[in-house]
Short mmCIF file of C-alpha atoms in Angstrom, two decimals:
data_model
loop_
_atom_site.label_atom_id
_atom_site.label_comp_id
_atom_site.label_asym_id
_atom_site.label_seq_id
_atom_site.Cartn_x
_atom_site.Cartn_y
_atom_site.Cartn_z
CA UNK R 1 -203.54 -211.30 -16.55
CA UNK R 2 -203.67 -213.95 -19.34
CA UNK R 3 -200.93 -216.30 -19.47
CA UNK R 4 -199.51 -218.04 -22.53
CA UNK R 5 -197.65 -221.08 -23.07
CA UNK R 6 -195.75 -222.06 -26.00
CA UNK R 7 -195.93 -225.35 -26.96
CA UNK R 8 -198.53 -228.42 -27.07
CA UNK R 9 -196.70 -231.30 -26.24
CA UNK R 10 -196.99 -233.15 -22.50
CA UNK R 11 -195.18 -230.33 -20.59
CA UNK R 12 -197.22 -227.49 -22.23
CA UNK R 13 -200.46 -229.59 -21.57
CA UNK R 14 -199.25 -230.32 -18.19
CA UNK R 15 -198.47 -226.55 -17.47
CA UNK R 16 -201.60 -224.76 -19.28
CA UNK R 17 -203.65 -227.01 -17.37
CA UNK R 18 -202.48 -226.37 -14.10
CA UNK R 19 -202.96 -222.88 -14.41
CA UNK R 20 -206.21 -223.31 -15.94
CA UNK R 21 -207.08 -225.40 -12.70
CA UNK R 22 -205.68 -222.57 -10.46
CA UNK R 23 -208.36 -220.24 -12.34
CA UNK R 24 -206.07 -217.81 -14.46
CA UNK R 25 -206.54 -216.99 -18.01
CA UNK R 26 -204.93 -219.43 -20.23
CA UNK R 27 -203.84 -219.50 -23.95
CA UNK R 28 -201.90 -222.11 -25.45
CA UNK R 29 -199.76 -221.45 -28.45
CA UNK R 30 -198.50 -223.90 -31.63
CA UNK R 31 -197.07 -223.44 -34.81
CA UNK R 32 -200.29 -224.68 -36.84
CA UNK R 33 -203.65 -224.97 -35.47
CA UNK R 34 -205.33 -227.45 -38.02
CA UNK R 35 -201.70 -229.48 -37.32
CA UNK R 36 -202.76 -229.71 -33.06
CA UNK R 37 -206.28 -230.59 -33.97
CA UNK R 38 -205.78 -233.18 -36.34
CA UNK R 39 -206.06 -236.71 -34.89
CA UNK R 40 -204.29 -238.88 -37.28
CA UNK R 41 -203.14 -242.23 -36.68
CA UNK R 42 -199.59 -240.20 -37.35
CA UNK R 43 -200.08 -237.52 -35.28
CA UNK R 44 -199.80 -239.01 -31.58
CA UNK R 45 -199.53 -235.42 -30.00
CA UNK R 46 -202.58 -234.41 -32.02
CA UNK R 47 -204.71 -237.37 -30.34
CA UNK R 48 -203.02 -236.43 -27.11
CA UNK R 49 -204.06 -232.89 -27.51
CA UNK R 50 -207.63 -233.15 -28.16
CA UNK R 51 -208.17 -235.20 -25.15
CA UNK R 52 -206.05 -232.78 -22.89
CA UNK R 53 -208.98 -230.54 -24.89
CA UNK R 54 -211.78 -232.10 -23.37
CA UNK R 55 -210.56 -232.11 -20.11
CA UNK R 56 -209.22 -228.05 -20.18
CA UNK R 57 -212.12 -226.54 -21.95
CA UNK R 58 -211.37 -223.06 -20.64
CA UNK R 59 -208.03 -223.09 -22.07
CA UNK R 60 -207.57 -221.12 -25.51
CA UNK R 61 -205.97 -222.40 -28.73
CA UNK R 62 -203.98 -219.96 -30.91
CA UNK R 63 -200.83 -219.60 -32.60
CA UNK R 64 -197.67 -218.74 -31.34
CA UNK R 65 -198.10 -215.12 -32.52
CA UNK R 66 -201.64 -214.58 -31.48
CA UNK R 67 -200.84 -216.45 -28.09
CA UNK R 68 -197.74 -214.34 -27.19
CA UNK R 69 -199.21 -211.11 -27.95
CA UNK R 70 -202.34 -211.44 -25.57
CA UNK R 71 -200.50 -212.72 -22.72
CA UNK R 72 -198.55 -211.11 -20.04
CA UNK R 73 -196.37 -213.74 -19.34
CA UNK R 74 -195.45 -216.61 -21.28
CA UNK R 75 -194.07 -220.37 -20.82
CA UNK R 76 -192.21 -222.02 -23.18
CA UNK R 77 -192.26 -225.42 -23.30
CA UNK R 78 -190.95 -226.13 -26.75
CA UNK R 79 -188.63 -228.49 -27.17
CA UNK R 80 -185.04 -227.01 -27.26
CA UNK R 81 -183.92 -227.31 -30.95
CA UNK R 82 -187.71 -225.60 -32.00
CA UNK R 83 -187.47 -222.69 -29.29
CA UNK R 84 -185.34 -220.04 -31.20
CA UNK R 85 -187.54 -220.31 -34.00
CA UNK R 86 -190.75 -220.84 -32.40
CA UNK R 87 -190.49 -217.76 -30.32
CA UNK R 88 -189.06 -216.00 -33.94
CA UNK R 89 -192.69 -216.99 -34.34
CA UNK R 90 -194.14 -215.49 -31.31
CA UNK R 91 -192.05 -212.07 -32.44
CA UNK R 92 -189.98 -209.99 -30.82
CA UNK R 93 -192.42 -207.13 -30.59
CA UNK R 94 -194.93 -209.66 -28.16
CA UNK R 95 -192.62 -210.72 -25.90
CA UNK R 96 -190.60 -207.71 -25.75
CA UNK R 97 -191.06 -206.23 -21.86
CA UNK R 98 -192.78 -209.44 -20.82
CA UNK R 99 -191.74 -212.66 -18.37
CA UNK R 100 -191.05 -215.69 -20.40
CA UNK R 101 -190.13 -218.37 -18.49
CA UNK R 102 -187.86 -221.31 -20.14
CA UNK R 103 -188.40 -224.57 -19.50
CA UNK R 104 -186.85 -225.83 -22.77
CA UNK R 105 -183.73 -228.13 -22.65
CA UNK R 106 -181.16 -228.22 -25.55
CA UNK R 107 -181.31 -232.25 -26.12
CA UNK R 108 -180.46 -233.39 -29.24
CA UNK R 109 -181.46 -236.70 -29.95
CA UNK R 110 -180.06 -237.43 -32.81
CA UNK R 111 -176.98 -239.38 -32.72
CA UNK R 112 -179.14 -241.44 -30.18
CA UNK R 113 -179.19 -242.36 -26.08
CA UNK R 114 -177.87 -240.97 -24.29
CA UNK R 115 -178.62 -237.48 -26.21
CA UNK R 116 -176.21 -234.52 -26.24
CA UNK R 117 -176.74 -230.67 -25.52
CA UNK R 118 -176.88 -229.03 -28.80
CA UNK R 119 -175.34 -225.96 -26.38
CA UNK R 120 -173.47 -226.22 -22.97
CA UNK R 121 -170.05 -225.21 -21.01
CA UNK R 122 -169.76 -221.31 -22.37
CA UNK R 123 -173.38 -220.69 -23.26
CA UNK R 124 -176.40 -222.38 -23.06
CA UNK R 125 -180.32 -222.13 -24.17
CA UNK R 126 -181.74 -219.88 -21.91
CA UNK R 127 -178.45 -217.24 -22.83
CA UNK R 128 -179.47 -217.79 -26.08
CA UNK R 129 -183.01 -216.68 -25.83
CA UNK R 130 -182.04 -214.02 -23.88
CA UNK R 131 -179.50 -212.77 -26.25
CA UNK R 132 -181.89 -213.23 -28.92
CA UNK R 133 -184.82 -211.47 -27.18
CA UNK R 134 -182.75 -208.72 -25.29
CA UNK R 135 -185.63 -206.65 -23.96
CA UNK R 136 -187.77 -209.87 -22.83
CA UNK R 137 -186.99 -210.53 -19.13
CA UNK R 138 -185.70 -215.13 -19.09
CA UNK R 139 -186.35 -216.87 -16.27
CA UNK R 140 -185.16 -220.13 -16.49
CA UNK R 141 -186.84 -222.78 -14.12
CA UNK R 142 -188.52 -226.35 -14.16
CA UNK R 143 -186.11 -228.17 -16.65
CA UNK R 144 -185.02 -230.40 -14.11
CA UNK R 145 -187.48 -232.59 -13.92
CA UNK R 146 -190.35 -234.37 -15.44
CA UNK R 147 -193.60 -232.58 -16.01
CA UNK R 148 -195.78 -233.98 -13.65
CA UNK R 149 -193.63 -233.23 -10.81
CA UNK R 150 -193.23 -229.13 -12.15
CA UNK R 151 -196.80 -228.73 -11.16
CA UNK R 152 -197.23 -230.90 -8.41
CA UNK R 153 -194.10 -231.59 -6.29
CA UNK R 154 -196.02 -233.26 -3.47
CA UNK R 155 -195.34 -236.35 -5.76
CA UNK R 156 -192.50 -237.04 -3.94
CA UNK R 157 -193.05 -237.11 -0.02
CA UNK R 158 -189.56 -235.28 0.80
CA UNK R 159 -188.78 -231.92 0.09
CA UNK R 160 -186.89 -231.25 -3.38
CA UNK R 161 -185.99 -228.34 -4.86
CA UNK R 162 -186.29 -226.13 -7.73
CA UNK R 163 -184.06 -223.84 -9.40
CA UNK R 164 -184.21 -220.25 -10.98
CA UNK R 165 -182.23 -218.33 -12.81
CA UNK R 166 -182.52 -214.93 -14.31
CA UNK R 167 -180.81 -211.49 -14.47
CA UNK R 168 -184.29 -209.78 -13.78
CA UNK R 169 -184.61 -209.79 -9.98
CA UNK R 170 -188.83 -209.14 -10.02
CA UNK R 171 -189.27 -211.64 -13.11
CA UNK R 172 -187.91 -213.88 -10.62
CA UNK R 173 -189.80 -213.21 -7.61
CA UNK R 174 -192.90 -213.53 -10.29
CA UNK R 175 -191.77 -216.54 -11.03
CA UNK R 176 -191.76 -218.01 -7.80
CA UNK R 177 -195.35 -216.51 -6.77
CA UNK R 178 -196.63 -219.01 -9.65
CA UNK R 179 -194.38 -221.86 -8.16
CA UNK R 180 -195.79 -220.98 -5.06
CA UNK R 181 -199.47 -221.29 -6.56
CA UNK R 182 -197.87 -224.84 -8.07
CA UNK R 183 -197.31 -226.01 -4.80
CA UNK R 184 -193.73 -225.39 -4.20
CA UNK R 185 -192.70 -224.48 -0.43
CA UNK R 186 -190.78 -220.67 -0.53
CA UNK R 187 -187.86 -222.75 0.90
CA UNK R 188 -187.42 -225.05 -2.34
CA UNK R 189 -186.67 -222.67 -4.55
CA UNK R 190 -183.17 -221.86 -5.21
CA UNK R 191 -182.41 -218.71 -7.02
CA UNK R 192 -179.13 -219.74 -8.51
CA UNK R 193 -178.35 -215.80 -9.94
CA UNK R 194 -177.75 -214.49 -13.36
CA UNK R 195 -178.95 -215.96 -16.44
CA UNK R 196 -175.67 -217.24 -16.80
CA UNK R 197 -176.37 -219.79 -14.24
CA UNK R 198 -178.84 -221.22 -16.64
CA UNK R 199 -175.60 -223.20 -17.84
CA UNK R 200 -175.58 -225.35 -14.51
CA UNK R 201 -179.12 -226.31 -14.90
CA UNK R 202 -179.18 -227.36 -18.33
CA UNK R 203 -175.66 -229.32 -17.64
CA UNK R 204 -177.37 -231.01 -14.96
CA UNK R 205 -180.04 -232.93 -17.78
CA UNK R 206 -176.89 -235.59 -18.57
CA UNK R 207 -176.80 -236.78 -14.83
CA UNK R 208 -180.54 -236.63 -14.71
CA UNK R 209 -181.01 -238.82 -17.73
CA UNK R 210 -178.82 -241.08 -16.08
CA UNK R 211 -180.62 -241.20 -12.47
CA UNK R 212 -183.77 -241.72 -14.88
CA UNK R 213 -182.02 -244.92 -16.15
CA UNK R 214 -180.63 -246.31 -12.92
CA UNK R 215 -183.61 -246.15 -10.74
CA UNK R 216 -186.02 -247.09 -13.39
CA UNK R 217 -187.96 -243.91 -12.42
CA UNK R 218 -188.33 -240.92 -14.38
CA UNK R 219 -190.46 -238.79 -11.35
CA UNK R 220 -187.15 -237.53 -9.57
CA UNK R 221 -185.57 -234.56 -8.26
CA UNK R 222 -182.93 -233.67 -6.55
CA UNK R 223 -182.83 -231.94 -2.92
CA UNK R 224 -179.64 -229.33 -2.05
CA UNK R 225 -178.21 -230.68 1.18
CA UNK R 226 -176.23 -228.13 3.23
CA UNK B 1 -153.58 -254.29 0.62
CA UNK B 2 -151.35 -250.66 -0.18
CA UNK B 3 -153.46 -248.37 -1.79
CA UNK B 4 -151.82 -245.43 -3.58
CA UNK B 5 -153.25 -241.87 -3.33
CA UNK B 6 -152.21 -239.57 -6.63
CA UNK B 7 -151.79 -236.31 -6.25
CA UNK B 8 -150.52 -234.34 -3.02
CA UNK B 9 -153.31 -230.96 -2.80
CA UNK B 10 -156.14 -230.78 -0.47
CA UNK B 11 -157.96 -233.74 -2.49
CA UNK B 12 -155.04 -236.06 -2.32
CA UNK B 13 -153.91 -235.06 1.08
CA UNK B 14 -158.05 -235.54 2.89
CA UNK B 15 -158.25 -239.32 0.99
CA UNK B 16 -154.73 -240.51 2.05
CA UNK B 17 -155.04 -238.87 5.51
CA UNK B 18 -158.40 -240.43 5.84
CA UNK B 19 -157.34 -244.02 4.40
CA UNK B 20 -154.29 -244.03 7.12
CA UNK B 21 -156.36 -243.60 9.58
CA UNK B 22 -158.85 -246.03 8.78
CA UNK B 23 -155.64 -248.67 9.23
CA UNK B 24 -154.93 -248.70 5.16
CA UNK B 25 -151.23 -249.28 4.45
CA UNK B 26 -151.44 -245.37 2.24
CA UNK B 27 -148.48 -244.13 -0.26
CA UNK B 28 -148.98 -240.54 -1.61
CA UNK B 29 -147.65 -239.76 -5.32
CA UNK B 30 -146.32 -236.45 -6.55
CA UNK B 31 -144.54 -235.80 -9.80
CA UNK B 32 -141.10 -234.13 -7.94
CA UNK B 33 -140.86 -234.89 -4.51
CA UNK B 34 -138.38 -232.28 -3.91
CA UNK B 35 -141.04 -229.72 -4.92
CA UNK B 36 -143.53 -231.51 -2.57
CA UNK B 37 -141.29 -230.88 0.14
CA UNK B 38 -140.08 -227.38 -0.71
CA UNK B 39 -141.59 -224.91 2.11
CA UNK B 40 -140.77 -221.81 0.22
CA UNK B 41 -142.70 -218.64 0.48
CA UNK B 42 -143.90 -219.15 -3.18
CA UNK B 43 -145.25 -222.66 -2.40
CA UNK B 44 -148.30 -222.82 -0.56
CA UNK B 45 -149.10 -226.76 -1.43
CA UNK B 46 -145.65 -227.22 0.10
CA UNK B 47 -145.99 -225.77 2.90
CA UNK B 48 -149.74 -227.28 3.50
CA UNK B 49 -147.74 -230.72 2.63
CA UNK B 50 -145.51 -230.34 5.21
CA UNK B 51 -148.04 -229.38 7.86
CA UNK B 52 -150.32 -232.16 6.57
CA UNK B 53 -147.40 -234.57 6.69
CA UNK B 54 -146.13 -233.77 10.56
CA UNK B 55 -149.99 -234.84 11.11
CA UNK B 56 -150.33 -238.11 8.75
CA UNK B 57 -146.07 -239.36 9.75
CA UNK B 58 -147.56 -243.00 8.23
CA UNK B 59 -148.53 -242.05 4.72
CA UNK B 60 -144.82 -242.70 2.58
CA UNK B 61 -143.96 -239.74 -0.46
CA UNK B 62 -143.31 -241.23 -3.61
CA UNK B 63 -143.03 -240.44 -7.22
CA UNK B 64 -146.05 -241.39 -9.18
CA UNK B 65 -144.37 -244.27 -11.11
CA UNK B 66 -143.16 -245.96 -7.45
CA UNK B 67 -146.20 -245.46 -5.90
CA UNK B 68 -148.44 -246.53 -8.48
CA UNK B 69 -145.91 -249.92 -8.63
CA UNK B 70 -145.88 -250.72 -5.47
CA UNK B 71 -150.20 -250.44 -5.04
CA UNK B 72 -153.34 -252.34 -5.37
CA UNK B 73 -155.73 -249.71 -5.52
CA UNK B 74 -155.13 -246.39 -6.84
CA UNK B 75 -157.47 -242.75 -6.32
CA UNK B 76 -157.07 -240.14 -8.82
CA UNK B 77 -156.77 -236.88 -6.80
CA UNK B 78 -154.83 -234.52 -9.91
CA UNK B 79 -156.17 -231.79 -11.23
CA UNK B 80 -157.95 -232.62 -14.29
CA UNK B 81 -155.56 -230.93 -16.27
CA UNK B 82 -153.20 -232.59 -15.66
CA UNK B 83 -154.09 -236.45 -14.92
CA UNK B 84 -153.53 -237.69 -18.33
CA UNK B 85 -149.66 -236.77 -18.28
CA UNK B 86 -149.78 -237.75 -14.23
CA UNK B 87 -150.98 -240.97 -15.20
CA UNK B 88 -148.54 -241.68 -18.12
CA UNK B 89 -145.90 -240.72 -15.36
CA UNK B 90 -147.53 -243.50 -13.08
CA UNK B 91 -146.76 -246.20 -16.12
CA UNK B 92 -149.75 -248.06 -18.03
CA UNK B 93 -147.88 -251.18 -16.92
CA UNK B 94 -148.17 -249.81 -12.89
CA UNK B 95 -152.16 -249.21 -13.26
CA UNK B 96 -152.61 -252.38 -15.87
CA UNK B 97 -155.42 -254.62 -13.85
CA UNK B 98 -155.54 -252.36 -10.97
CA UNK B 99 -158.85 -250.43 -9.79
CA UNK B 100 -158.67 -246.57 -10.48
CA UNK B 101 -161.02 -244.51 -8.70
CA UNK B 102 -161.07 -241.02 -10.85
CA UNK B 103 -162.05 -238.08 -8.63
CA UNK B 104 -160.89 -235.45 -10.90
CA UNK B 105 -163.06 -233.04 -12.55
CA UNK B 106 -161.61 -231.39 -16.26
CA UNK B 107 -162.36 -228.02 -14.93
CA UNK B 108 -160.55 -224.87 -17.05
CA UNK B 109 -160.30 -221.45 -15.30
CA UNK B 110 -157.98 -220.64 -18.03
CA UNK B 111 -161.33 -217.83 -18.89
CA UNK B 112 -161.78 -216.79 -15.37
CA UNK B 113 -164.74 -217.92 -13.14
CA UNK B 114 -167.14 -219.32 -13.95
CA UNK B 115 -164.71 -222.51 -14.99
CA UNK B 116 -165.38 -224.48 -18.32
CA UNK B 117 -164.98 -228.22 -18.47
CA UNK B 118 -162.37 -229.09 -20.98
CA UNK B 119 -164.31 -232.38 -22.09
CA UNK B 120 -167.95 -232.97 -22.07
CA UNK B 121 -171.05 -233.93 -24.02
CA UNK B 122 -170.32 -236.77 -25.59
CA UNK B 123 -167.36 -237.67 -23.70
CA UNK B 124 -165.79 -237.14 -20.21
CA UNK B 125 -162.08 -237.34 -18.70
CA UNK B 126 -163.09 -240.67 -16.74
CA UNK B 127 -163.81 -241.93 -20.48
CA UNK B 128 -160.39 -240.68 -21.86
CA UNK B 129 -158.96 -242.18 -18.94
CA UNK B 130 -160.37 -245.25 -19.71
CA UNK B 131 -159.06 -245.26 -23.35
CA UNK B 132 -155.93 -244.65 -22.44
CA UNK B 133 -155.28 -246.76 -19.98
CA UNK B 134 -157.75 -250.04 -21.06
CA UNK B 135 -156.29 -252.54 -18.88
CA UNK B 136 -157.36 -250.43 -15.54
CA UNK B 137 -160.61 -250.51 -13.86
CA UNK B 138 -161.44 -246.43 -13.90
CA UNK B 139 -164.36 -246.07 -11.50
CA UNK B 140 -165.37 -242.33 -11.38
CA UNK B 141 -166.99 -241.52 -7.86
CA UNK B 142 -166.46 -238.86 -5.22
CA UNK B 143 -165.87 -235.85 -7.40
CA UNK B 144 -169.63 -233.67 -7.02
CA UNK B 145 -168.00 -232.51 -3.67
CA UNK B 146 -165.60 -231.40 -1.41
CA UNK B 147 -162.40 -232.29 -0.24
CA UNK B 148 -163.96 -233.13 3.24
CA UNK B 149 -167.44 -234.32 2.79
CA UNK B 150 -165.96 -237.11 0.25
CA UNK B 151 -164.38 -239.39 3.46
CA UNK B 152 -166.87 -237.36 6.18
CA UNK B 153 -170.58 -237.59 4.65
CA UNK B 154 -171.85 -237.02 8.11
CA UNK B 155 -170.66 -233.45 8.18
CA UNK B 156 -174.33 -232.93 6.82
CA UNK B 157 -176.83 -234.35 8.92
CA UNK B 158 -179.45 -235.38 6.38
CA UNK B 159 -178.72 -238.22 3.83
CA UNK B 160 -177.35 -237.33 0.34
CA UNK B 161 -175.38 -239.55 -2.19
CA UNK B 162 -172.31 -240.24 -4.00
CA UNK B 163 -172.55 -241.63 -7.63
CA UNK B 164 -170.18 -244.59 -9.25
CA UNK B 165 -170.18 -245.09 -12.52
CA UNK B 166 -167.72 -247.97 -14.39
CA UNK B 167 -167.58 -250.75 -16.79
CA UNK B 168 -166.83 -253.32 -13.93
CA UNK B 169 -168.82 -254.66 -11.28
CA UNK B 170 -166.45 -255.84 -9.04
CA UNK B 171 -164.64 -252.59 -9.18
CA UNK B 172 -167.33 -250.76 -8.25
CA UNK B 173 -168.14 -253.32 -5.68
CA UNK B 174 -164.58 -252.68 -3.99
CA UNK B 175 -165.26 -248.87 -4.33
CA UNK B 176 -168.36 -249.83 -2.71
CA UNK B 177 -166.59 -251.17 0.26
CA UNK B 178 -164.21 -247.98 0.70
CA UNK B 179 -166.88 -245.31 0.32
CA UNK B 180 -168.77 -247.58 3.22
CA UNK B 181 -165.64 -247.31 5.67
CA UNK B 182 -165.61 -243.05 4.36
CA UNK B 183 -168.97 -243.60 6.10
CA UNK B 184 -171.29 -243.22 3.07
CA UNK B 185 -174.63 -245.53 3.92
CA UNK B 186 -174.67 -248.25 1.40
CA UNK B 187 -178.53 -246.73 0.58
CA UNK B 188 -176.36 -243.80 -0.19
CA UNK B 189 -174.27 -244.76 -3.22
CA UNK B 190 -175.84 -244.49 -6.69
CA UNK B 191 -174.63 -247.19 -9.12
CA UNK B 192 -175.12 -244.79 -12.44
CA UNK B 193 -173.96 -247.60 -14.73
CA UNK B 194 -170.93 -247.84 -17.13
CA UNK B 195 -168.13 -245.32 -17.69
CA UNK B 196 -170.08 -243.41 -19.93
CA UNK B 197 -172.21 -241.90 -17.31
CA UNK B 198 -169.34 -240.04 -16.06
CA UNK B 199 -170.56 -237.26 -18.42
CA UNK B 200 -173.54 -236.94 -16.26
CA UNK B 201 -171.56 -236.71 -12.77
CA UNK B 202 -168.86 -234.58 -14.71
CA UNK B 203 -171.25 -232.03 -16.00
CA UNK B 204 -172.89 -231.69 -13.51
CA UNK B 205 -169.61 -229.90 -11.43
CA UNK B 206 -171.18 -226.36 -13.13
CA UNK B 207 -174.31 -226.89 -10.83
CA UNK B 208 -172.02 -227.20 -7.94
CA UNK B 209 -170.26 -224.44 -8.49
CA UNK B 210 -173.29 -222.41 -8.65
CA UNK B 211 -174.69 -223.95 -5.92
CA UNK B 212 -171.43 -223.21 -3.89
CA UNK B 213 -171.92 -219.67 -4.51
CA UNK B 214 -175.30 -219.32 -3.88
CA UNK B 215 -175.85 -220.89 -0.53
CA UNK B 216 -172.30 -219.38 0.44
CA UNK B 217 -171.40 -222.51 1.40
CA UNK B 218 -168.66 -225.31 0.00
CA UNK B 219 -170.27 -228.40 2.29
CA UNK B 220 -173.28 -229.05 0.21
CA UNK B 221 -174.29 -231.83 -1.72
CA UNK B 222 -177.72 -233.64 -3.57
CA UNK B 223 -179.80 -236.73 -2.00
CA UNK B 224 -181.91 -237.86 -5.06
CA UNK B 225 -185.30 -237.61 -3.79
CA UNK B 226 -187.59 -240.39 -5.52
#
């Protein structure tokens, strides 16, 4: 079962090469090819990615189109104002009947720090995608926190949890056999419901943001005490 | 030192209850003290008032211009909706150089369940509380909970925080020292910097409310895990 994950910047790279590590088939998707390969002085995430390259040989290169229509489940790890078009990109047709799991937050940087949501309160990304994409089952997980910690929560010695939310009941037990594989204990992870939910999650970045600034510490989470 | 407790539901009745019996001197203000006190069959917060008074014979009733006069110290326990026009009630000139701690949250369930929040993004209520009222110290703090985990934190056994967020130092510092005699561990309260950051403690109320109905279960709360 190939997997493909949308999106070349550090959370993509940090994803595709975790499950490259845990041995499944891996393709990685972006917009333009020659774009992610070329190493310009301007191009940071181009110099980024051809290291990542070296290191995660196994892991294919395509575009988003060619990417989501080998795979059986997908990632995407664009960033939130690109996702609605980048998975226009991917098409309809390849990720119709298919898992795609949102990781994308709806920051929008540019009236400056501390960033708004471009959607929140009655709606929010992960509705969006799912209205868009009606026959594609959303999961939304992992937004909460930074991308090293997605793949490897035993960065921080306590238990913490993560979230999921989805209206497909088996996309989301999917979901959480490859959080398992990440290294996630069964008893971290909180299925919140619906896709609806999705809104709580994604309202939660502000406060993060904030606990990012105060501590001085971006690898955080939060743990549910009850 | 009197400190004045706004608002007379379960909120308002836990924090005055809780301040009396710490020793506090403790007036309780309501809009229409005759409603306060009305027992009828159509008014359940009256009859919970009475019940709640009987138990708590130390805590004086006043409107919320005389209790907000006669006060040090004042905690915001309205409904969001309406704690602008309770505060204009209390009189600028009654909160002008006093400490405000704002535990309201701008929840709407005008739409049904889930709530909306009536301001967020790129502002907060604890902001337009501050704007209106410039001369008071608005500390925002308590309000990611319930009613009786905000003056009981060790109704959950493992450690989890409550957040402050203000322009003023001192404020927060005397916040500091009532959330300590609540019982909150001083390791246990999260300085989230100035008044803005309200957004982040504000938004994050949809969380809650999923999280609430999730687990089943009202006495929950987050430790930041770092």
């Amino acid at each position: 079962m190939k997997i493909c994950v949308l999106g070349t910047g550090i959370v993509g790279r940090t994803i595709a090469g975790k499950l490259s590590d845990l041995g499944h088939e891996v393709v990685i998707g972006t917009r333009d090819i020659s774009t992610t390969l070329n190493p310009s002085s301007e191009n940071e995430n181009g110099r980024a990615f051809l290291e990542w390259q070296r290191n995660n040989p196994k892991v294919e290169l395509a575009t988003f189109f060619s990417a989501a229509r080998e795979s059986e489940i997908l990632f995407n790890c664009i960033s939130g104002a690109s996702t609605l078009a980048a998975l226009g990109l991917a098409g309809a047709q390849n990720l119709a009947g298919k898992i795609l799991i949102d990781l994308s937050n709806p920051l929008d940087f540019s009236n400056g720090f501390p960033p708004t949501l471009s959607v929140c309160n009655d709606s929010s990304l992960a509705e969006q995608i799912q209205d868009a994409f009606p026959q594609t089952k959303v999961v939304k997980s992992l937004n909460t926190m930074t991308a090293s910690l997605m793949v490897e929560p035993n960065l921080l010695k306590d238990d913490h949890n993560v979230f999921v939310c989805g209206n497909d009941q088996s996309a989301k037990a999917s979901v959480g056999v490859i959080l398992k594989e990440f290294g996630w204990k069964e008893i971290n992870i909180l299925d919140l419901g619906d896709i609806t939910t999705s809104r709580g999650v994604e309202m939660y970045l502000p406060l993060w943001l904030r606990l990012w600034g105060s501590l001085q510490n971006g690898v955080i989470n939060i743990k549910v005490v009850s």
